[in-house]
Short mmCIF file of N, CA and C in Angstrom, two decimals:
data_model
loop_
_atom_site.label_atom_id
_atom_site.label_comp_id
_atom_site.label_asym_id
_atom_site.label_seq_id
_atom_site.Cartn_x
_atom_site.Cartn_y
_atom_site.Cartn_z
N MET A 1 -12.64 47.57 -20.49
CA MET A 1 -11.22 47.73 -20.71
C MET A 1 -10.68 48.84 -19.82
N ALA A 2 -9.54 49.34 -20.17
CA ALA A 2 -8.93 50.38 -19.36
C ALA A 2 -9.61 51.71 -19.62
N GLU A 3 -9.75 52.49 -18.57
CA GLU A 3 -10.42 53.76 -18.69
C GLU A 3 -9.53 54.82 -18.06
N LEU A 4 -9.38 55.93 -18.72
CA LEU A 4 -8.53 57.00 -18.23
C LEU A 4 -9.41 58.12 -17.72
N ASN A 5 -9.29 58.44 -16.43
CA ASN A 5 -10.11 59.51 -15.85
C ASN A 5 -9.38 60.84 -16.01
N THR A 6 -10.08 61.79 -16.56
CA THR A 6 -9.53 63.15 -16.66
C THR A 6 -10.38 64.04 -15.76
N GLY A 7 -9.83 65.10 -15.33
CA GLY A 7 -10.57 66.01 -14.45
C GLY A 7 -11.76 66.62 -15.16
N GLY A 8 -12.75 67.01 -14.41
CA GLY A 8 -13.94 67.62 -15.00
C GLY A 8 -13.64 69.02 -15.53
N SER A 9 -14.47 69.53 -16.40
CA SER A 9 -14.22 70.87 -16.94
C SER A 9 -14.95 71.91 -16.10
N LYS A 10 -14.30 73.07 -15.93
CA LYS A 10 -14.93 74.16 -15.18
C LYS A 10 -15.69 75.03 -16.19
N SER A 11 -15.89 76.22 -15.91
CA SER A 11 -16.64 77.08 -16.84
C SER A 11 -15.78 77.48 -18.04
N LYS A 12 -16.40 77.95 -19.07
CA LYS A 12 -15.71 78.27 -20.31
C LYS A 12 -14.99 79.63 -20.24
N ASP A 13 -15.27 80.47 -19.27
CA ASP A 13 -14.70 81.79 -19.18
C ASP A 13 -13.28 81.80 -18.65
N THR A 14 -12.84 80.78 -18.08
CA THR A 14 -11.52 80.77 -17.49
C THR A 14 -10.48 80.50 -18.55
N LYS A 15 -9.27 80.86 -18.18
CA LYS A 15 -8.16 80.65 -19.09
C LYS A 15 -7.87 79.17 -19.21
N VAL A 16 -7.51 78.82 -20.38
CA VAL A 16 -7.21 77.41 -20.61
C VAL A 16 -5.78 77.15 -20.18
N ARG A 17 -5.64 76.35 -19.24
CA ARG A 17 -4.32 75.94 -18.81
C ARG A 17 -4.14 74.48 -19.17
N SER A 18 -2.94 74.06 -19.07
CA SER A 18 -2.73 72.64 -19.37
C SER A 18 -3.42 71.81 -18.28
N LYS A 19 -4.11 70.85 -18.71
CA LYS A 19 -4.89 70.03 -17.79
C LYS A 19 -4.00 68.97 -17.15
N LYS A 20 -4.12 68.82 -15.86
CA LYS A 20 -3.42 67.74 -15.20
C LYS A 20 -4.37 66.55 -15.20
N GLN A 21 -3.85 65.48 -15.65
CA GLN A 21 -4.70 64.30 -15.75
C GLN A 21 -4.43 63.36 -14.58
N ASN A 22 -5.48 62.90 -13.98
CA ASN A 22 -5.37 61.88 -12.94
C ASN A 22 -5.45 60.53 -13.63
N ALA A 23 -4.32 59.85 -13.69
CA ALA A 23 -4.28 58.57 -14.39
C ALA A 23 -4.80 57.47 -13.46
N GLY A 24 -5.83 56.78 -13.83
CA GLY A 24 -6.39 55.66 -13.07
C GLY A 24 -6.76 54.56 -14.03
N VAL A 25 -6.29 53.37 -13.73
CA VAL A 25 -6.57 52.24 -14.61
C VAL A 25 -7.57 51.33 -13.92
N ASP A 26 -8.60 50.95 -14.60
CA ASP A 26 -9.61 50.03 -14.06
C ASP A 26 -9.11 48.60 -14.23
N LEU A 27 -8.87 47.91 -13.11
CA LEU A 27 -8.31 46.55 -13.15
C LEU A 27 -9.35 45.46 -12.95
N THR A 28 -10.60 45.77 -13.08
CA THR A 28 -11.67 44.79 -12.88
C THR A 28 -11.54 43.63 -13.86
N ALA A 29 -11.24 43.94 -15.08
CA ALA A 29 -11.12 42.88 -16.09
C ALA A 29 -9.93 41.96 -15.79
N MET A 30 -8.85 42.52 -15.26
CA MET A 30 -7.68 41.72 -14.92
C MET A 30 -7.99 40.75 -13.77
N VAL A 31 -8.74 41.19 -12.79
CA VAL A 31 -9.13 40.34 -11.67
C VAL A 31 -10.04 39.22 -12.17
N ASP A 32 -10.96 39.53 -13.05
CA ASP A 32 -11.84 38.51 -13.63
C ASP A 32 -11.02 37.47 -14.38
N LEU A 33 -10.04 37.90 -15.13
CA LEU A 33 -9.19 36.97 -15.87
C LEU A 33 -8.39 36.07 -14.92
N ALA A 34 -7.90 36.64 -13.83
CA ALA A 34 -7.14 35.85 -12.85
C ALA A 34 -8.03 34.77 -12.25
N PHE A 35 -9.25 35.10 -11.88
CA PHE A 35 -10.15 34.09 -11.31
C PHE A 35 -10.52 33.03 -12.34
N LEU A 36 -10.68 33.42 -13.58
CA LEU A 36 -10.96 32.43 -14.63
C LEU A 36 -9.79 31.46 -14.80
N LEU A 37 -8.57 31.97 -14.77
CA LEU A 37 -7.40 31.10 -14.90
C LEU A 37 -7.26 30.16 -13.69
N ILE A 38 -7.48 30.68 -12.50
CA ILE A 38 -7.42 29.84 -11.30
C ILE A 38 -8.46 28.73 -11.37
N THR A 39 -9.67 29.08 -11.77
CA THR A 39 -10.74 28.08 -11.89
C THR A 39 -10.39 27.04 -12.95
N PHE A 40 -9.86 27.47 -14.07
CA PHE A 40 -9.49 26.55 -15.13
C PHE A 40 -8.44 25.54 -14.65
N PHE A 41 -7.39 26.02 -13.99
CA PHE A 41 -6.33 25.11 -13.55
C PHE A 41 -6.79 24.20 -12.41
N MET A 42 -7.68 24.69 -11.57
CA MET A 42 -8.19 23.83 -10.50
C MET A 42 -9.04 22.69 -11.07
N LEU A 43 -9.81 22.97 -12.10
CA LEU A 43 -10.69 21.95 -12.67
C LEU A 43 -9.95 20.98 -13.59
N THR A 44 -8.88 21.41 -14.20
CA THR A 44 -8.18 20.52 -15.14
C THR A 44 -7.03 19.74 -14.52
N THR A 45 -6.63 20.10 -13.30
CA THR A 45 -5.52 19.40 -12.64
C THR A 45 -6.05 18.13 -12.00
N SER A 46 -5.32 17.04 -12.19
CA SER A 46 -5.71 15.79 -11.53
C SER A 46 -4.92 15.65 -10.24
N MET A 47 -5.61 15.31 -9.19
CA MET A 47 -4.98 15.15 -7.89
C MET A 47 -4.36 13.76 -7.79
N ASN A 48 -3.39 13.58 -6.90
CA ASN A 48 -2.80 12.26 -6.67
C ASN A 48 -3.84 11.34 -6.08
N LYS A 49 -3.95 10.17 -6.67
CA LYS A 49 -4.89 9.19 -6.17
C LYS A 49 -4.20 8.35 -5.11
N PRO A 50 -4.90 7.98 -4.05
CA PRO A 50 -4.27 7.16 -3.03
C PRO A 50 -3.90 5.79 -3.58
N GLN A 51 -2.73 5.32 -3.19
CA GLN A 51 -2.27 4.03 -3.67
C GLN A 51 -2.69 2.96 -2.68
N SER A 52 -3.18 1.87 -3.20
CA SER A 52 -3.60 0.78 -2.34
C SER A 52 -3.23 -0.53 -3.00
N MET A 53 -3.20 -1.55 -2.20
CA MET A 53 -2.87 -2.88 -2.69
C MET A 53 -4.16 -3.65 -2.89
N ASN A 54 -4.30 -4.32 -4.02
CA ASN A 54 -5.47 -5.14 -4.26
C ASN A 54 -5.41 -6.39 -3.39
N LEU A 55 -6.49 -6.68 -2.74
CA LEU A 55 -6.56 -7.83 -1.86
C LEU A 55 -7.84 -8.57 -2.19
N ALA A 56 -7.70 -9.77 -2.70
CA ALA A 56 -8.86 -10.59 -3.06
C ALA A 56 -9.18 -11.52 -1.90
N MET A 57 -10.39 -11.46 -1.44
CA MET A 57 -10.82 -12.30 -0.33
C MET A 57 -11.75 -13.39 -0.87
N PRO A 58 -11.56 -14.63 -0.42
CA PRO A 58 -12.42 -15.71 -0.91
C PRO A 58 -13.79 -15.68 -0.26
N ASP A 59 -14.74 -16.38 -0.90
CA ASP A 59 -16.05 -16.53 -0.31
C ASP A 59 -15.97 -17.51 0.84
N LYS A 60 -16.92 -17.42 1.75
CA LYS A 60 -16.95 -18.38 2.86
C LYS A 60 -17.36 -19.74 2.31
N LEU A 61 -16.59 -20.76 2.69
CA LEU A 61 -16.87 -22.12 2.24
C LEU A 61 -17.32 -22.95 3.43
N ASP A 62 -17.97 -24.06 3.12
CA ASP A 62 -18.40 -24.98 4.15
C ASP A 62 -17.18 -25.74 4.65
N ALA A 63 -16.87 -25.61 5.94
CA ALA A 63 -15.65 -26.20 6.50
C ALA A 63 -15.75 -27.71 6.64
N THR A 64 -16.94 -28.29 6.49
CA THR A 64 -17.09 -29.73 6.68
C THR A 64 -16.69 -30.52 5.44
N LYS A 65 -16.62 -29.87 4.32
CA LYS A 65 -16.28 -30.58 3.08
C LYS A 65 -14.78 -30.60 2.88
N ASP A 66 -14.22 -31.77 2.58
CA ASP A 66 -12.79 -31.90 2.31
C ASP A 66 -12.44 -31.45 0.90
N GLU A 67 -13.40 -31.46 0.00
CA GLU A 67 -13.11 -31.09 -1.39
C GLU A 67 -12.86 -29.59 -1.54
N ASP A 68 -13.27 -28.78 -0.57
CA ASP A 68 -13.05 -27.34 -0.63
C ASP A 68 -11.62 -26.96 -0.32
N LYS A 69 -10.87 -27.83 0.33
CA LYS A 69 -9.50 -27.52 0.72
C LYS A 69 -8.57 -27.66 -0.48
N THR A 70 -7.66 -26.71 -0.60
CA THR A 70 -6.71 -26.70 -1.70
C THR A 70 -5.45 -27.43 -1.25
N LYS A 71 -4.99 -28.36 -2.06
CA LYS A 71 -3.75 -29.08 -1.77
C LYS A 71 -2.58 -28.25 -2.27
N VAL A 72 -1.56 -28.12 -1.42
CA VAL A 72 -0.38 -27.36 -1.79
C VAL A 72 0.86 -28.23 -1.59
N ASP A 73 1.90 -27.93 -2.33
CA ASP A 73 3.15 -28.67 -2.23
C ASP A 73 3.92 -28.20 -1.01
N GLU A 74 4.31 -29.12 -0.14
CA GLU A 74 5.00 -28.77 1.11
C GLU A 74 6.36 -28.12 0.85
N ASN A 75 7.03 -28.49 -0.21
CA ASN A 75 8.35 -27.94 -0.51
C ASN A 75 8.29 -26.50 -1.01
N ARG A 76 7.12 -26.06 -1.43
CA ARG A 76 6.96 -24.69 -1.92
C ARG A 76 6.19 -23.82 -0.94
N THR A 77 5.78 -24.37 0.19
CA THR A 77 4.93 -23.65 1.13
C THR A 77 5.75 -23.09 2.29
N MET A 78 5.63 -21.80 2.50
CA MET A 78 6.28 -21.12 3.61
C MET A 78 5.20 -20.46 4.45
N THR A 79 5.26 -20.69 5.75
CA THR A 79 4.30 -20.07 6.67
C THR A 79 5.02 -19.03 7.49
N ILE A 80 4.43 -17.84 7.55
CA ILE A 80 4.98 -16.73 8.33
C ILE A 80 4.02 -16.47 9.48
N LEU A 81 4.56 -16.49 10.70
CA LEU A 81 3.77 -16.27 11.90
C LEU A 81 4.09 -14.90 12.48
N LEU A 82 3.06 -14.15 12.81
CA LEU A 82 3.23 -12.82 13.39
C LEU A 82 2.73 -12.86 14.82
N GLY A 83 3.59 -12.49 15.76
CA GLY A 83 3.23 -12.54 17.17
C GLY A 83 3.34 -11.19 17.84
N GLN A 84 3.25 -11.21 19.16
CA GLN A 84 3.32 -9.97 19.92
C GLN A 84 4.76 -9.46 19.97
N ASP A 85 4.91 -8.19 20.28
CA ASP A 85 6.21 -7.53 20.38
C ASP A 85 7.02 -7.62 19.09
N ASN A 86 6.35 -7.45 17.95
CA ASN A 86 6.96 -7.44 16.62
C ASN A 86 7.72 -8.74 16.33
N LYS A 87 7.25 -9.85 16.84
CA LYS A 87 7.90 -11.14 16.63
C LYS A 87 7.43 -11.73 15.31
N VAL A 88 8.38 -12.18 14.51
CA VAL A 88 8.04 -12.84 13.24
C VAL A 88 8.83 -14.14 13.16
N MET A 89 8.09 -15.23 12.86
CA MET A 89 8.70 -16.55 12.73
C MET A 89 8.26 -17.13 11.38
N TRP A 90 9.03 -18.08 10.90
CA TRP A 90 8.69 -18.73 9.64
C TRP A 90 9.12 -20.18 9.69
N TYR A 91 8.43 -20.99 8.88
CA TYR A 91 8.83 -22.38 8.67
C TYR A 91 8.36 -22.83 7.31
N MET A 92 9.03 -23.85 6.80
CA MET A 92 8.68 -24.43 5.50
C MET A 92 7.90 -25.72 5.76
N GLY A 93 6.93 -26.01 4.93
CA GLY A 93 6.15 -27.23 5.05
C GLY A 93 4.89 -27.01 5.86
N MET A 94 4.41 -28.13 6.44
CA MET A 94 3.17 -28.11 7.20
C MET A 94 3.48 -27.97 8.70
N PRO A 95 2.54 -27.43 9.49
CA PRO A 95 2.85 -27.17 10.90
C PRO A 95 3.10 -28.43 11.73
N HIS A 96 2.45 -29.53 11.40
CA HIS A 96 2.65 -30.74 12.20
C HIS A 96 3.98 -31.41 11.88
N GLU A 97 4.54 -31.20 10.69
CA GLU A 97 5.85 -31.74 10.31
C GLU A 97 6.59 -30.72 9.47
N PRO A 98 7.15 -29.67 10.09
CA PRO A 98 7.88 -28.66 9.30
C PRO A 98 9.14 -29.26 8.68
N ILE A 99 9.39 -28.92 7.43
CA ILE A 99 10.60 -29.36 6.74
C ILE A 99 11.79 -28.57 7.26
N GLN A 100 11.58 -27.29 7.47
CA GLN A 100 12.65 -26.41 7.94
C GLN A 100 12.05 -25.39 8.90
N GLY A 101 12.62 -25.23 10.06
CA GLY A 101 12.15 -24.23 11.00
C GLY A 101 11.39 -24.88 12.13
N PRO A 102 10.70 -24.14 12.93
CA PRO A 102 10.45 -22.70 12.85
C PRO A 102 11.65 -21.87 13.28
N ASN A 103 11.86 -20.79 12.57
CA ASN A 103 12.98 -19.88 12.82
C ASN A 103 12.44 -18.48 13.10
N THR A 104 13.13 -17.76 13.95
CA THR A 104 12.76 -16.38 14.26
C THR A 104 13.65 -15.44 13.45
N THR A 105 13.05 -14.39 12.93
CA THR A 105 13.80 -13.39 12.17
C THR A 105 13.23 -12.02 12.48
N SER A 106 13.67 -11.01 11.78
CA SER A 106 13.19 -9.65 11.98
C SER A 106 12.55 -9.14 10.70
N TYR A 107 11.98 -7.96 10.76
CA TYR A 107 11.41 -7.34 9.57
C TYR A 107 12.51 -6.61 8.81
N GLY A 108 12.27 -6.37 7.54
CA GLY A 108 13.19 -5.54 6.77
C GLY A 108 14.04 -6.31 5.78
N LYS A 109 14.98 -5.58 5.22
CA LYS A 109 15.82 -6.08 4.13
C LYS A 109 16.69 -7.26 4.54
N SER A 110 17.29 -7.18 5.70
CA SER A 110 18.19 -8.26 6.12
C SER A 110 17.46 -9.32 6.93
N GLY A 111 16.16 -9.21 7.09
CA GLY A 111 15.38 -10.16 7.87
C GLY A 111 14.51 -11.03 6.99
N ILE A 112 13.22 -10.80 7.09
CA ILE A 112 12.24 -11.66 6.42
C ILE A 112 12.33 -11.54 4.91
N ARG A 113 12.71 -10.39 4.38
CA ARG A 113 12.81 -10.23 2.93
C ARG A 113 13.89 -11.14 2.35
N GLU A 114 15.02 -11.22 3.02
CA GLU A 114 16.11 -12.08 2.58
C GLU A 114 15.67 -13.55 2.62
N VAL A 115 14.95 -13.93 3.67
CA VAL A 115 14.46 -15.31 3.79
C VAL A 115 13.48 -15.63 2.66
N ILE A 116 12.56 -14.72 2.38
CA ILE A 116 11.58 -14.95 1.32
C ILE A 116 12.27 -15.11 -0.03
N LEU A 117 13.25 -14.26 -0.31
CA LEU A 117 13.96 -14.34 -1.60
C LEU A 117 14.72 -15.67 -1.73
N GLU A 118 15.35 -16.12 -0.65
CA GLU A 118 16.06 -17.41 -0.68
C GLU A 118 15.09 -18.56 -0.92
N ARG A 119 13.97 -18.56 -0.21
CA ARG A 119 12.98 -19.65 -0.35
C ARG A 119 12.31 -19.61 -1.72
N GLU A 120 12.17 -18.43 -2.28
CA GLU A 120 11.60 -18.30 -3.64
C GLU A 120 12.53 -18.97 -4.66
N LYS A 121 13.83 -18.74 -4.52
CA LYS A 121 14.80 -19.38 -5.42
C LYS A 121 14.75 -20.90 -5.28
N GLN A 122 14.66 -21.38 -4.03
CA GLN A 122 14.59 -22.83 -3.81
C GLN A 122 13.32 -23.41 -4.39
N ALA A 123 12.19 -22.70 -4.24
CA ALA A 123 10.92 -23.21 -4.77
C ALA A 123 10.95 -23.25 -6.29
N LEU A 124 11.54 -22.26 -6.93
CA LEU A 124 11.63 -22.25 -8.39
C LEU A 124 12.55 -23.36 -8.89
N SER A 125 13.64 -23.61 -8.19
CA SER A 125 14.54 -24.69 -8.61
C SER A 125 13.91 -26.05 -8.35
N TYR A 126 13.10 -26.16 -7.32
CA TYR A 126 12.43 -27.43 -7.02
C TYR A 126 11.36 -27.76 -8.06
N SER A 127 10.55 -26.76 -8.42
CA SER A 127 9.42 -27.03 -9.32
C SER A 127 9.81 -26.97 -10.79
N GLN A 128 10.91 -26.32 -11.14
CA GLN A 128 11.36 -26.17 -12.54
C GLN A 128 10.30 -25.48 -13.41
N ASP A 129 9.44 -24.72 -12.80
CA ASP A 129 8.38 -24.02 -13.53
C ASP A 129 8.28 -22.61 -12.96
N ALA A 130 8.34 -21.62 -13.82
CA ALA A 130 8.31 -20.23 -13.37
C ALA A 130 6.97 -19.85 -12.76
N ASP A 131 5.89 -20.55 -13.16
CA ASP A 131 4.57 -20.26 -12.62
C ASP A 131 4.35 -20.89 -11.25
N LYS A 132 5.21 -21.81 -10.86
CA LYS A 132 5.04 -22.49 -9.59
C LYS A 132 6.14 -22.05 -8.62
N GLY A 133 5.98 -20.84 -8.15
CA GLY A 133 6.94 -20.28 -7.20
C GLY A 133 6.52 -20.56 -5.78
N LEU A 134 6.99 -19.74 -4.89
CA LEU A 134 6.74 -19.89 -3.46
C LEU A 134 5.29 -19.56 -3.13
N ILE A 135 4.71 -20.34 -2.22
CA ILE A 135 3.38 -20.08 -1.68
C ILE A 135 3.57 -19.67 -0.23
N VAL A 136 3.11 -18.49 0.13
CA VAL A 136 3.30 -17.97 1.49
C VAL A 136 1.95 -17.93 2.19
N ILE A 137 1.93 -18.51 3.39
CA ILE A 137 0.74 -18.47 4.24
C ILE A 137 1.08 -17.55 5.42
N ILE A 138 0.29 -16.51 5.59
CA ILE A 138 0.52 -15.52 6.65
C ILE A 138 -0.50 -15.77 7.75
N ARG A 139 0.00 -15.96 8.96
CA ARG A 139 -0.87 -16.20 10.11
C ARG A 139 -0.49 -15.22 11.21
N ALA A 140 -1.43 -14.41 11.61
CA ALA A 140 -1.19 -13.41 12.65
C ALA A 140 -1.97 -13.78 13.91
N SER A 141 -1.30 -13.70 15.05
CA SER A 141 -1.99 -13.96 16.32
C SER A 141 -2.81 -12.74 16.70
N GLU A 142 -3.65 -12.89 17.69
CA GLU A 142 -4.47 -11.77 18.15
C GLU A 142 -3.63 -10.68 18.79
N ASN A 143 -2.43 -11.02 19.21
CA ASN A 143 -1.56 -10.04 19.87
C ASN A 143 -0.65 -9.31 18.90
N ALA A 144 -0.70 -9.65 17.63
CA ALA A 144 0.15 -9.00 16.62
C ALA A 144 -0.39 -7.61 16.31
N ASN A 145 0.52 -6.72 15.91
CA ASN A 145 0.14 -5.36 15.52
C ASN A 145 -0.40 -5.35 14.10
N TYR A 146 -1.28 -4.40 13.84
CA TYR A 146 -1.78 -4.21 12.47
C TYR A 146 -0.64 -3.79 11.55
N ARG A 147 0.29 -3.00 12.08
CA ARG A 147 1.44 -2.55 11.29
C ARG A 147 2.29 -3.73 10.83
N ASN A 148 2.41 -4.77 11.67
CA ASN A 148 3.19 -5.95 11.28
C ASN A 148 2.56 -6.65 10.08
N LEU A 149 1.25 -6.74 10.07
CA LEU A 149 0.56 -7.36 8.93
C LEU A 149 0.79 -6.53 7.67
N ILE A 150 0.71 -5.23 7.78
CA ILE A 150 0.96 -4.36 6.62
C ILE A 150 2.40 -4.49 6.16
N ASP A 151 3.35 -4.60 7.09
CA ASP A 151 4.76 -4.78 6.72
C ASP A 151 4.97 -6.08 5.95
N ILE A 152 4.31 -7.15 6.37
CA ILE A 152 4.45 -8.43 5.65
C ILE A 152 3.82 -8.35 4.27
N LEU A 153 2.67 -7.68 4.16
CA LEU A 153 2.06 -7.51 2.84
C LEU A 153 2.96 -6.66 1.93
N ASP A 154 3.62 -5.66 2.49
CA ASP A 154 4.58 -4.88 1.71
C ASP A 154 5.75 -5.74 1.26
N GLU A 155 6.21 -6.65 2.12
CA GLU A 155 7.30 -7.56 1.74
C GLU A 155 6.87 -8.47 0.59
N MET A 156 5.61 -8.88 0.59
CA MET A 156 5.10 -9.72 -0.51
C MET A 156 5.15 -8.94 -1.83
N ALA A 157 4.80 -7.67 -1.78
CA ALA A 157 4.83 -6.84 -2.98
C ALA A 157 6.26 -6.57 -3.42
N ILE A 158 7.16 -6.31 -2.47
CA ILE A 158 8.55 -6.00 -2.80
C ILE A 158 9.25 -7.21 -3.41
N THR A 159 9.04 -8.39 -2.81
CA THR A 159 9.73 -9.59 -3.29
C THR A 159 9.06 -10.21 -4.50
N GLY A 160 7.85 -9.79 -4.82
CA GLY A 160 7.17 -10.30 -6.02
C GLY A 160 6.53 -11.66 -5.84
N VAL A 161 6.20 -12.03 -4.61
CA VAL A 161 5.52 -13.30 -4.36
C VAL A 161 4.10 -13.18 -4.90
N LYS A 162 3.73 -14.11 -5.78
CA LYS A 162 2.43 -14.03 -6.42
C LYS A 162 1.34 -14.77 -5.66
N SER A 163 1.72 -15.81 -4.94
CA SER A 163 0.73 -16.62 -4.22
C SER A 163 0.94 -16.49 -2.72
N TYR A 164 0.04 -15.78 -2.08
CA TYR A 164 0.08 -15.67 -0.63
C TYR A 164 -1.34 -15.55 -0.12
N ALA A 165 -1.53 -15.97 1.13
CA ALA A 165 -2.85 -15.95 1.73
C ALA A 165 -2.73 -15.59 3.20
N ILE A 166 -3.75 -14.91 3.70
CA ILE A 166 -3.85 -14.61 5.13
C ILE A 166 -4.89 -15.55 5.69
N VAL A 167 -4.48 -16.39 6.63
CA VAL A 167 -5.39 -17.38 7.20
C VAL A 167 -5.39 -17.28 8.72
N ASP A 168 -6.35 -17.96 9.33
CA ASP A 168 -6.44 -17.98 10.79
C ASP A 168 -5.28 -18.77 11.37
N ILE A 169 -4.85 -18.35 12.54
CA ILE A 169 -3.73 -19.02 13.20
C ILE A 169 -4.24 -20.26 13.93
N THR A 170 -3.40 -21.31 13.97
CA THR A 170 -3.78 -22.56 14.62
C THR A 170 -3.13 -22.65 16.00
N ASP A 171 -3.57 -23.64 16.77
CA ASP A 171 -2.97 -23.85 18.09
C ASP A 171 -1.50 -24.24 17.98
N GLN A 172 -1.16 -25.03 16.96
CA GLN A 172 0.24 -25.43 16.75
C GLN A 172 1.12 -24.20 16.50
N ASP A 173 0.60 -23.26 15.72
CA ASP A 173 1.36 -22.04 15.43
C ASP A 173 1.50 -21.17 16.68
N LEU A 174 0.46 -21.13 17.52
CA LEU A 174 0.54 -20.38 18.76
C LEU A 174 1.61 -20.98 19.69
N GLU A 175 1.77 -22.31 19.66
CA GLU A 175 2.84 -22.94 20.44
C GLU A 175 4.20 -22.53 19.94
N PHE A 176 4.35 -22.44 18.60
CA PHE A 176 5.63 -21.98 18.03
C PHE A 176 5.95 -20.57 18.51
N LEU A 177 4.94 -19.71 18.56
CA LEU A 177 5.14 -18.32 18.98
C LEU A 177 5.29 -18.20 20.50
N GLY A 178 4.89 -19.22 21.22
CA GLY A 178 4.95 -19.16 22.67
C GLY A 178 3.77 -18.43 23.26
N GLU A 179 2.65 -18.39 22.54
CA GLU A 179 1.44 -17.74 23.00
C GLU A 179 0.35 -18.79 23.12
N GLN A 180 -0.02 -19.16 24.33
CA GLN A 180 -1.09 -20.12 24.53
C GLN A 180 -2.36 -19.36 24.87
N ASN A 181 -3.48 -19.92 24.42
CA ASN A 181 -4.79 -19.30 24.74
C ASN A 181 -5.18 -19.60 26.17
#
């Protein structure tokens, strides 16, 4: 605890005068308490955890079997193509016979997000079932930026699209983008 230092005594023969006291407080215990509190708060505080998006990847399937392929409704299927120089295109239906498109748009609120929201409304009105919304197929060319893929995945999260997949790009899609191998 605190300790008060007083001056030492001289011989007993001298006159007794009022003693001047040197006041000194030992702060060792206070420093120990400060370190204990710092340690306590460091150990009990939870740090921010990094946020990430869950991405489920399918197992590799045998490409020769037709039964492994999933049939999807053309009226609910939207394909988004990512190309070089931040180019983004979309079309509805299948690549060999698109129902609508291919159309070029931009990223962001007034671009691809607006298109996805409109197509989602059309898919819900077409299917008359809340569980059967829009199905988005994302195809990125080799010349696309990684940031563009992340931006499209963010758009999927923002718009609330539940069914989307990232698949390999086809030659037909490369023709739409104007990128030939």
